[in-house]
Tab-separated table of C-alpha atoms in Angstrom:
chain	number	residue	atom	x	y	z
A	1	UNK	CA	7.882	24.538	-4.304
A	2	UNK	CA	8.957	21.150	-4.816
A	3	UNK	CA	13.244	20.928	-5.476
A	4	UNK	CA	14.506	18.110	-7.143
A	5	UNK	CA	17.734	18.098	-4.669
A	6	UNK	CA	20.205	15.110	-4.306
A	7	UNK	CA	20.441	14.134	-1.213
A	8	UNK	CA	23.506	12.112	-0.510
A	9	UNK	CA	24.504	9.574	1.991
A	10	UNK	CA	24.873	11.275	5.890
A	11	UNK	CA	22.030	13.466	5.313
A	12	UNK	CA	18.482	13.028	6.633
A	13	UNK	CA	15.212	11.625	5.610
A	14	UNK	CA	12.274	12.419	7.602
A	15	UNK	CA	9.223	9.762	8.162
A	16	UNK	CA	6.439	10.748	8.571
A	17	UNK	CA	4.581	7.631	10.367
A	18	UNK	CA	6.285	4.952	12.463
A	19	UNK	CA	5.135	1.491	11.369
A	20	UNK	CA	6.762	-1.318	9.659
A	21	UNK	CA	6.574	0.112	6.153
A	22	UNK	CA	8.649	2.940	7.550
A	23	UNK	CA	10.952	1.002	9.578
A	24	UNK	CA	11.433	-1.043	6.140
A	25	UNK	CA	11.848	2.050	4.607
A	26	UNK	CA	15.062	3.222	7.408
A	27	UNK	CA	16.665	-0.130	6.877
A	28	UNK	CA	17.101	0.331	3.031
A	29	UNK	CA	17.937	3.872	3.770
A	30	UNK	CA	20.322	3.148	6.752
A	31	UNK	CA	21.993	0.145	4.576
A	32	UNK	CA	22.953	3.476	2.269
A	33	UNK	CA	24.179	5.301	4.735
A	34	UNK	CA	21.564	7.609	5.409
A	35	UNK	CA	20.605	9.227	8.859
A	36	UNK	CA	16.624	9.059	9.816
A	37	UNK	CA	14.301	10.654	12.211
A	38	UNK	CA	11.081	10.156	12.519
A	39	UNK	CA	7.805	11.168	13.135
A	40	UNK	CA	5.109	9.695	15.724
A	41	UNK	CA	2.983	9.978	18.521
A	42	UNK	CA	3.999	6.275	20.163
A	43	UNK	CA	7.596	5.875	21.489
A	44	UNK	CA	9.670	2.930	20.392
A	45	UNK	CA	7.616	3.107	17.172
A	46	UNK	CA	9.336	0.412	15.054
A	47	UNK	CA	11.042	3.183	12.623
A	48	UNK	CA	11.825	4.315	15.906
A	49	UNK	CA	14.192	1.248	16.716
A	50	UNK	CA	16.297	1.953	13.702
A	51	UNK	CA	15.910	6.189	13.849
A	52	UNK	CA	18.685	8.274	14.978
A	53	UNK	CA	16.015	10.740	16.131
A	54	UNK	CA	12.373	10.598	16.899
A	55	UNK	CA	9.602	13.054	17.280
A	56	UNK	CA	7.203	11.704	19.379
A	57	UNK	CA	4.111	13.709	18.557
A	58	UNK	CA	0.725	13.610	16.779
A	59	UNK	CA	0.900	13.617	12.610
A	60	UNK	CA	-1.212	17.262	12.725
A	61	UNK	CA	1.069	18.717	15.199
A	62	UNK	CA	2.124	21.150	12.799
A	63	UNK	CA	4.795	22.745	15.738
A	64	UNK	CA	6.157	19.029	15.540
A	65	UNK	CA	6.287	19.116	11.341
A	66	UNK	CA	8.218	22.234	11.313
A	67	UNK	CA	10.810	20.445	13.842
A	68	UNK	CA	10.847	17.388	11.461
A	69	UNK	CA	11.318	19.726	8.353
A	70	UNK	CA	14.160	21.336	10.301
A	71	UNK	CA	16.145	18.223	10.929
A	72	UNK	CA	15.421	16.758	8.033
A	73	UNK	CA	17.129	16.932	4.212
A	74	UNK	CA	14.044	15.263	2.943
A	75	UNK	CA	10.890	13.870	3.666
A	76	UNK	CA	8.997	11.211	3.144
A	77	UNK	CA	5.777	9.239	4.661
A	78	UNK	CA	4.568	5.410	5.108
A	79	UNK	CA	1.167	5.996	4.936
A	80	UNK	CA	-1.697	8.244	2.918
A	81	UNK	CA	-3.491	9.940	5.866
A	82	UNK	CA	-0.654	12.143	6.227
A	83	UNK	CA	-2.368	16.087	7.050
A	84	UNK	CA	-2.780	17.632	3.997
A	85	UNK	CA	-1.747	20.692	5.337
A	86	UNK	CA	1.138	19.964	6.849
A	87	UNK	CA	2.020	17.967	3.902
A	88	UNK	CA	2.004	21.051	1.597
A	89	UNK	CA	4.072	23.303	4.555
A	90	UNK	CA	6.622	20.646	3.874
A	91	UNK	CA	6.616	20.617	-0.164
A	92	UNK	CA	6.638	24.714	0.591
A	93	UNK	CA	10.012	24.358	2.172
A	94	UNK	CA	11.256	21.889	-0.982
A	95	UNK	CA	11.395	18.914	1.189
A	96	UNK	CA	8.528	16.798	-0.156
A	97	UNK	CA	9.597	15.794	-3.662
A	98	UNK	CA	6.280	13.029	-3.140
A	99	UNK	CA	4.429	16.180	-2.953
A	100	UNK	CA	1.165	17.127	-1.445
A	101	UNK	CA	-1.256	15.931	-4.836
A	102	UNK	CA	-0.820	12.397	-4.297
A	103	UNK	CA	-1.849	12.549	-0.960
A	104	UNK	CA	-4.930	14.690	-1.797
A	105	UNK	CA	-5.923	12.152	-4.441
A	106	UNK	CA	-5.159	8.306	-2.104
A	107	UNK	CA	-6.796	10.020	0.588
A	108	UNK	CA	-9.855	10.329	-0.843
A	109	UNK	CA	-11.770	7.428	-2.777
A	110	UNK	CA	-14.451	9.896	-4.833
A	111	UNK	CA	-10.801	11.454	-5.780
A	112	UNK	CA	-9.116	8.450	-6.651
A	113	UNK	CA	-12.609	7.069	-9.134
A	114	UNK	CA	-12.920	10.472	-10.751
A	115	UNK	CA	-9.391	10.637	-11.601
A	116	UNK	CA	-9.041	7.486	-12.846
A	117	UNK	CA	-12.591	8.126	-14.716
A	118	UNK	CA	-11.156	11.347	-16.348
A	119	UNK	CA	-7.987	8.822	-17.646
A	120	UNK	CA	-10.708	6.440	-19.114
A	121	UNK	CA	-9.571	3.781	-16.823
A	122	UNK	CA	-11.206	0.684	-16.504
A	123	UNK	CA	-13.334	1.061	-13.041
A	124	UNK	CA	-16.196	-0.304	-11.521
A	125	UNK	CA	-19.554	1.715	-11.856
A	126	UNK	CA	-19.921	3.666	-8.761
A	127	UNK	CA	-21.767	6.583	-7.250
A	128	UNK	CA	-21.360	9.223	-4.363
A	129	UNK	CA	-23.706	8.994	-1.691
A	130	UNK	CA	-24.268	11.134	1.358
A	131	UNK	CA	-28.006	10.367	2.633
A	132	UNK	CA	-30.335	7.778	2.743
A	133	UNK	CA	-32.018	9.070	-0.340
A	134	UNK	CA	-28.890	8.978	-2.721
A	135	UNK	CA	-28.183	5.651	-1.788
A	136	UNK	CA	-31.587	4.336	-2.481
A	137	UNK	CA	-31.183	5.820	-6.186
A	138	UNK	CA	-27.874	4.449	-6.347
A	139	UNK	CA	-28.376	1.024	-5.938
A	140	UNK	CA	-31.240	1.478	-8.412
A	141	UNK	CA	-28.366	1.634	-11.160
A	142	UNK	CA	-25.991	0.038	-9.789
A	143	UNK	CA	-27.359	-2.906	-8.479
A	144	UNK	CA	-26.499	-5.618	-6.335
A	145	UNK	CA	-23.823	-7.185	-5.467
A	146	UNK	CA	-22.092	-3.785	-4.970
A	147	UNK	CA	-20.388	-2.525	-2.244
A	148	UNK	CA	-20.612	0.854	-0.193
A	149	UNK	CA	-17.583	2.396	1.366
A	150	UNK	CA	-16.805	5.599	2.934
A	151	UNK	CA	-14.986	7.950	0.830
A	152	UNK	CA	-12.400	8.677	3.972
A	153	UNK	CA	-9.980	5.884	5.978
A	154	UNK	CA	-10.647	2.851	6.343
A	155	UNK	CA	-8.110	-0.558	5.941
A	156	UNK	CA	-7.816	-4.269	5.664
A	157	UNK	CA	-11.513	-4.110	5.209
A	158	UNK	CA	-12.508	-1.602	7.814
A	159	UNK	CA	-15.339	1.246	6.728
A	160	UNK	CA	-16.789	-0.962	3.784
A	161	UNK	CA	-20.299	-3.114	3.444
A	162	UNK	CA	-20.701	-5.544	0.726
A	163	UNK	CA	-23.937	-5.553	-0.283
A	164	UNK	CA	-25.624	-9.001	-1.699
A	165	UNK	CA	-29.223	-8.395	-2.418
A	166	UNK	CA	-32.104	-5.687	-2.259
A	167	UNK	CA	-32.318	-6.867	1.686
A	168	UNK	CA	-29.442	-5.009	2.555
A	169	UNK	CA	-30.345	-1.740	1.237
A	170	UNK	CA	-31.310	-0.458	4.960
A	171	UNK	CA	-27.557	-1.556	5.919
A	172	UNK	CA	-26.659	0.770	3.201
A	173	UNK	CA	-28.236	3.529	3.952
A	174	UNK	CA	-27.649	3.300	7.857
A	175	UNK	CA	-24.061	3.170	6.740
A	176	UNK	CA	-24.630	6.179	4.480
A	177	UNK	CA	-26.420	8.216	6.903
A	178	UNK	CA	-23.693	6.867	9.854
A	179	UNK	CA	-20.359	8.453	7.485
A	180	UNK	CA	-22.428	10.757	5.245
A	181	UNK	CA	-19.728	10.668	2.344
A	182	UNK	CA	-19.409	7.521	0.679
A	183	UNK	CA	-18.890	5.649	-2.400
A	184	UNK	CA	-21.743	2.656	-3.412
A	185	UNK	CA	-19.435	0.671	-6.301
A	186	UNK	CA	-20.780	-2.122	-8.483
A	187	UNK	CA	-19.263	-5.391	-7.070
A	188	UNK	CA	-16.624	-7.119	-9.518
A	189	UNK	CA	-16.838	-10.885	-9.724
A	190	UNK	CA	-13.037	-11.327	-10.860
A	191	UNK	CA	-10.373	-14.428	-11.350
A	192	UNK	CA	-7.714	-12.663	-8.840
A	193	UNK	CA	-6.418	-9.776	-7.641
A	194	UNK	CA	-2.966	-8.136	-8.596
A	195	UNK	CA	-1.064	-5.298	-7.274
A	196	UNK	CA	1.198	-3.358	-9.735
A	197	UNK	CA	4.238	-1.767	-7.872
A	198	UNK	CA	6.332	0.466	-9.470
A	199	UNK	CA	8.767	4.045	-8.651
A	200	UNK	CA	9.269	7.064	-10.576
A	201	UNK	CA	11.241	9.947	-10.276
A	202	UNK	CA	11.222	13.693	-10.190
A	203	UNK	CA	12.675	13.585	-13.960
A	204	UNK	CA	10.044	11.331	-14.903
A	205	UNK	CA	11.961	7.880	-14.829
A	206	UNK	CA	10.045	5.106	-14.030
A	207	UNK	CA	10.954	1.425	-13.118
A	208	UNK	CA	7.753	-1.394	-12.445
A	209	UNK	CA	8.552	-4.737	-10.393
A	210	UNK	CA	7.287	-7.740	-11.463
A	211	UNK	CA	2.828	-7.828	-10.676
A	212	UNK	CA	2.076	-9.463	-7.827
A	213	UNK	CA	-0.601	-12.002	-7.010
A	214	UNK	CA	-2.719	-11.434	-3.935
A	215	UNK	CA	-5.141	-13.397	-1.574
A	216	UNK	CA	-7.329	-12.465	1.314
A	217	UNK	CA	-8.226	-13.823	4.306
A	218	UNK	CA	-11.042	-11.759	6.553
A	219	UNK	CA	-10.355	-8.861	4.185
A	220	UNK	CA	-6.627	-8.766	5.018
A	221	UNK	CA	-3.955	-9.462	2.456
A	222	UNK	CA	-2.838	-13.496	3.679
A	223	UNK	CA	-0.399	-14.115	0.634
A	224	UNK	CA	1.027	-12.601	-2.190
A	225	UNK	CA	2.360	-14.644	-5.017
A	226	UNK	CA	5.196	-12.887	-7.030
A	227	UNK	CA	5.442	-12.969	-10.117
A	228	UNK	CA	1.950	-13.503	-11.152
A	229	UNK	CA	0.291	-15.661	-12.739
A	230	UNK	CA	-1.393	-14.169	-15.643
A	231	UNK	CA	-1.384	-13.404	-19.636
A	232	UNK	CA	0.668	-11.045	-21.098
A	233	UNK	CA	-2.097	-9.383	-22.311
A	234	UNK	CA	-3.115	-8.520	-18.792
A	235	UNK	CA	0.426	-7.314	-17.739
A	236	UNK	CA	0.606	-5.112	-20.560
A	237	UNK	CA	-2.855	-3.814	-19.265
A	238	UNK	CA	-2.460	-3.011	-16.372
A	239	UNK	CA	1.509	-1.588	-16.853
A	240	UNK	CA	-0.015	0.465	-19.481
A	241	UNK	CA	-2.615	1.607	-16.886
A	242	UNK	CA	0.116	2.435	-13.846
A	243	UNK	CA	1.869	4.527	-16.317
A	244	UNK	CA	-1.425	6.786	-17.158
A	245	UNK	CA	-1.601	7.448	-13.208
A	246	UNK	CA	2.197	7.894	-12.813
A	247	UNK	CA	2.637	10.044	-15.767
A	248	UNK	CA	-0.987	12.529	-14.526
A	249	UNK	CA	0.028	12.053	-10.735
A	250	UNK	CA	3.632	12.701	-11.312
A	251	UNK	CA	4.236	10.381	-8.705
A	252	UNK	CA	8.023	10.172	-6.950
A	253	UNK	CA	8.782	7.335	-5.040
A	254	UNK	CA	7.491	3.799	-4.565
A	255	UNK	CA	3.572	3.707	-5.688
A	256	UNK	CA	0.931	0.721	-5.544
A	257	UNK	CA	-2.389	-0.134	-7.749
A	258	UNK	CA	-4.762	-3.209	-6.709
A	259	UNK	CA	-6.333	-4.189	-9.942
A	260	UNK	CA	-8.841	-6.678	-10.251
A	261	UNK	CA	-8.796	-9.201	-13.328
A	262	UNK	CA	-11.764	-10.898	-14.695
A	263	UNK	CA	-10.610	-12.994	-17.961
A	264	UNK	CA	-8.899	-11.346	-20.083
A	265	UNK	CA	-10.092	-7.545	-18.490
A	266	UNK	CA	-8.581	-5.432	-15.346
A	267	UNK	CA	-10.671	-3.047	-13.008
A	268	UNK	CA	-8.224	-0.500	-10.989
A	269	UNK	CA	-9.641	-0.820	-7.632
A	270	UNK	CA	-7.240	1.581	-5.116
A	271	UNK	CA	-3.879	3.191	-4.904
A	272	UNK	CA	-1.104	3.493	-2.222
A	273	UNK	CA	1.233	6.470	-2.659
A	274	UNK	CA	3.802	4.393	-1.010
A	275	UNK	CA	5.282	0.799	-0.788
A	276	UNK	CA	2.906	-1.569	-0.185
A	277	UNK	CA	2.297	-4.879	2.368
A	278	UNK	CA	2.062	-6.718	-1.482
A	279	UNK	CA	5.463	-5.633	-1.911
A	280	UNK	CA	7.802	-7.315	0.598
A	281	UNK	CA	8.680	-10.040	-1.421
A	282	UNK	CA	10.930	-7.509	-3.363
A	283	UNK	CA	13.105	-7.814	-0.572
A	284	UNK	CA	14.577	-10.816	-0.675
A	285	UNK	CA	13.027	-11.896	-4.182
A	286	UNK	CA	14.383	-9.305	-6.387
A	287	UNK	CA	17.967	-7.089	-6.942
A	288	UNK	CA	16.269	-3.839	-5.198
A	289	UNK	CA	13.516	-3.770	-2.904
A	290	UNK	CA	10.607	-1.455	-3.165
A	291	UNK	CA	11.949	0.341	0.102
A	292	UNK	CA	15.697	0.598	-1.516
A	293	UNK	CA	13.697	1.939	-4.946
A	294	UNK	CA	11.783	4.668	-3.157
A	295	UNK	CA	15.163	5.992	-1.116
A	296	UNK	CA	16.586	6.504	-4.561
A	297	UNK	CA	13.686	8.252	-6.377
A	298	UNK	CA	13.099	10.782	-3.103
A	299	UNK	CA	16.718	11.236	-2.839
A	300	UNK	CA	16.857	12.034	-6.555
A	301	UNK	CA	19.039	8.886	-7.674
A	302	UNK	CA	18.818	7.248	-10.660
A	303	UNK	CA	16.915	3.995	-10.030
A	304	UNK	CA	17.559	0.734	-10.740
A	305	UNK	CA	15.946	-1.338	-13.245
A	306	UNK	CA	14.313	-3.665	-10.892
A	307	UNK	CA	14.057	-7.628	-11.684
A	308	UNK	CA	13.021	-10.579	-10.026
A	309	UNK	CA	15.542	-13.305	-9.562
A	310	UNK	CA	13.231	-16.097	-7.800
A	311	UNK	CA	9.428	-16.388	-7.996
A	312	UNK	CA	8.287	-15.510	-4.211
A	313	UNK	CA	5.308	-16.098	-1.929
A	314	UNK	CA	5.173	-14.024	1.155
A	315	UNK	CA	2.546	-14.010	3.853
A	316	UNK	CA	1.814	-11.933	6.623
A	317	UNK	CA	2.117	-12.753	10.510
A	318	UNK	CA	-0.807	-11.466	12.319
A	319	UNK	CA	-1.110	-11.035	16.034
A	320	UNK	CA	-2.603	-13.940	17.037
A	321	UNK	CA	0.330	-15.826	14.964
A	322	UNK	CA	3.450	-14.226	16.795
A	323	UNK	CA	4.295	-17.320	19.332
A	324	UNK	CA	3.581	-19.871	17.548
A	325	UNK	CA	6.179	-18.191	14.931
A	326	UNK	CA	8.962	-18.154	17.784
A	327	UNK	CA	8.236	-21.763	17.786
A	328	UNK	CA	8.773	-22.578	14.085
A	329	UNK	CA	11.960	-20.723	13.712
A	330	UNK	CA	13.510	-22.671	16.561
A	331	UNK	CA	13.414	-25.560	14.296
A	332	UNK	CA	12.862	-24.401	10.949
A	333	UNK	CA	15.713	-22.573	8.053
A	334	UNK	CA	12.930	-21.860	5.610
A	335	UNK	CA	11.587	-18.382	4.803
A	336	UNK	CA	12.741	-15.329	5.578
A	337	UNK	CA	11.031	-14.175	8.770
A	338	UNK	CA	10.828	-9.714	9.488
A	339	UNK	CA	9.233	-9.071	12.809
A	340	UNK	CA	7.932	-5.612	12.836
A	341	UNK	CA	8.973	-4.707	16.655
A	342	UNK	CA	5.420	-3.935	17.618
A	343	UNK	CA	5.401	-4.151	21.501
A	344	UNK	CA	1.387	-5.654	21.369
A	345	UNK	CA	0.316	-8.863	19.234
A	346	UNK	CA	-3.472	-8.147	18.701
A	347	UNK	CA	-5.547	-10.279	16.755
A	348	UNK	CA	-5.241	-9.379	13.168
A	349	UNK	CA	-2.739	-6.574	13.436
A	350	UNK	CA	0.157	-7.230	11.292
A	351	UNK	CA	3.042	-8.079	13.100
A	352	UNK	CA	5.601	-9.342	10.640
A	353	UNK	CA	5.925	-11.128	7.350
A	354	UNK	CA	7.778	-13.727	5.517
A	355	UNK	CA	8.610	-14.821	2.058
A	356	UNK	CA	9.619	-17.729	0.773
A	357	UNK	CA	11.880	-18.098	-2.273
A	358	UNK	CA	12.472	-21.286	-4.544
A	359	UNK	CA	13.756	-22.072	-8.284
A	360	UNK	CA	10.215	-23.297	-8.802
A	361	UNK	CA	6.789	-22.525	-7.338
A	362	UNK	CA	6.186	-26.046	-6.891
A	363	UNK	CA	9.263	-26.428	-3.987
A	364	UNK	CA	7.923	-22.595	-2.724
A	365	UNK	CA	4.295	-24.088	-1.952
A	366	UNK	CA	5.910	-27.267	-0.204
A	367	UNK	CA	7.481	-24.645	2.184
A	368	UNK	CA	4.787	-22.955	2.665
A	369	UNK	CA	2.253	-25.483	3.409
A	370	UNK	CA	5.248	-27.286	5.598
A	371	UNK	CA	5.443	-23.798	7.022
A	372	UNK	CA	1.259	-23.363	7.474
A	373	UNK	CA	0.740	-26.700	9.111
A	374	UNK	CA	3.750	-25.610	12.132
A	375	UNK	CA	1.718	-22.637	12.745
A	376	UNK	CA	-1.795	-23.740	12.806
């Protein structure tokens, strides 16, 4: 069962995955004086870089989680695929305080829409298909534009299908029949899309950064805008509607909600039971970052009451961005670049990030588009 230990400065935390969201989650922890080790099957990972000890072994290598549990005070993970049943071995041993229910729920989209159904969240319509058939009566109802997903993985745009018009229906049910469980949801025309990041703890406190603004580029987030621009109205919305999930999930640690918002309305789209790539601004932009938050709420610290002390825009670096980025900061002091340590720059893997910070969003977008033009 899950233990709401402290775990102090010297001990352990465990990662489970070894990309850049846990690498950004060992530099917050190391800046406190923690120890890592880490979990994954590549060596030189780049949590790895900054780990005392890794593991170098596959995520279901349940030999390798009992090692990790061993070494470790705590644990903790960067991303939702994480085995559900060595996730629950480790809550067992009262070393997961995230537990093993949050996982269950992100991993799973029919999950995550029934859930936030039950809640009486605001959601797009959708339906579960598995067959050819059940698709064809979905779309009936639903209608077009809608999109079709499967229920299982998928990233930065990978396993979904919009679909425009009655054309596409074979797409969709090739795609059905292809993953057998998927989701068909109505397609949201909406003004922008927000992320609302916040972390709770095991006793129930809870602390929500400022919403963030985000914008797409070939279905992968290109820029987030922090804070964001929208009504009060909305920001009580969709804080009001984090706190419904936090409060049913019992979420610990650093959690993320996309949310779309059309007028004056919000539509929860997905969850992260983690920090999130809308999220780095915090670093620089605000008096804790989402990676310092979620050491304190798995350690069982009290957190801080996060604020924002500049307005932010951060984008990503993708593969196919990396040298001409060694070129700008030869010349450049703008922006605050984090290189990820990834040993191959593929197009559209995310290889770094970095956020700009101003007194005014005006002298933020000069930098960035002064920024945009050195790259392009």
């Amino acid at each position: 069962m899950q233990k709401n230990n402290v775990i102090l400065p010297t001990q352990t935390i465990g990662i489970i995955g070894g990309g850049q969201l846990g690498r950004m989650m060992a530099i917050a922890a190391r800046y406190m004086g923690y120890k890592i080790a880490v979990l994954d099957p590549t060596s030189n990972c780049p949590t790895a870089q900054v780990a005392d000890i890794q593991i170098t072994a596959a995520y279901d290598d349940m030999d390798a989680i009992k090692k990790l549990t061993a070494i470790s005070d705590v644990i903790t993970y960067e991303f939702e695929n994480v085995d559900l049943e060595a996730a629950t071995y480790i809550e067992q041993q009262g070393k997961l305080p995230q537990g093993a229910y949050a996982l269950e729920i992100t991993q799973n989209r029919e999950k995550e829409k029934r859930l936030m159904k039950e809640l009486n969240l605001s959601i797009p319509a959708f339906a579960i298909v598995t067959n050819k058939q059940e698709s064809e009566q979905a779309l009936e109802k639903i209608g077009y534009p809608s999109v079709i997903k499967t229920c299982r993985g998928g990233y930065d745009g990978k396993g979904q299908l919009k679909l425009h018009r009655a054309a596409d229906i074979e797409a969709a049910t090739d795609f059905a029949e292809l993953h057998k469980h998927c989701i068909i949801e109505e397609w949201i025309p909406f003004d922008k899309e927000i992320s609302v990041i916040f972390t709770r703890t095991a006793k129930g406190e809870i602390s929500f950064f400022p919403i963030a603004e985000n914008e797409h580029r070939d279905h992968i987030l290109y820029q987030t805008t922090a804070p964001a621009r929208i009504t009060a109205e909305i920001q009580i919305k969709a804080y009001e509607a984090a706190r419904i999930l936090a409060e049913k999930m019992k979420i610990v640690g650093t959690f993320a909600i996309e949310m779309f918002v059309n007028g004056e309305d919000i539509y929860l789209n997905e969850m992260a039971p983690r920090p999130h790539n809308s999220g780095h601004y915090t670093i620089e932009a605000c008096n804790i970052s989402q990676f310092g938050q979620h050491i304190r709420a798995i350690c069982g610290l009290p957190l801080m009451q996060a604020k924002q002390l500049k307005p932010a825009i951060m984008l990503n670096i993708l593969g196919e961005d990396i040298e001409r980025i060694s070129g700008v900061m030869t010349h450049s002091n703008d922006g605050f670049i984090h290189l990820y340590g990834k040993e191959e720059a593929k197009a559209k893997r995310k290889m770094g990030h970095i956020t700009f910070i101003g007194n005014t969003f005006e002298e933020i977008t000069m930098h960035v588009h002064t920024f945009e033009e050195a790259v392009q």
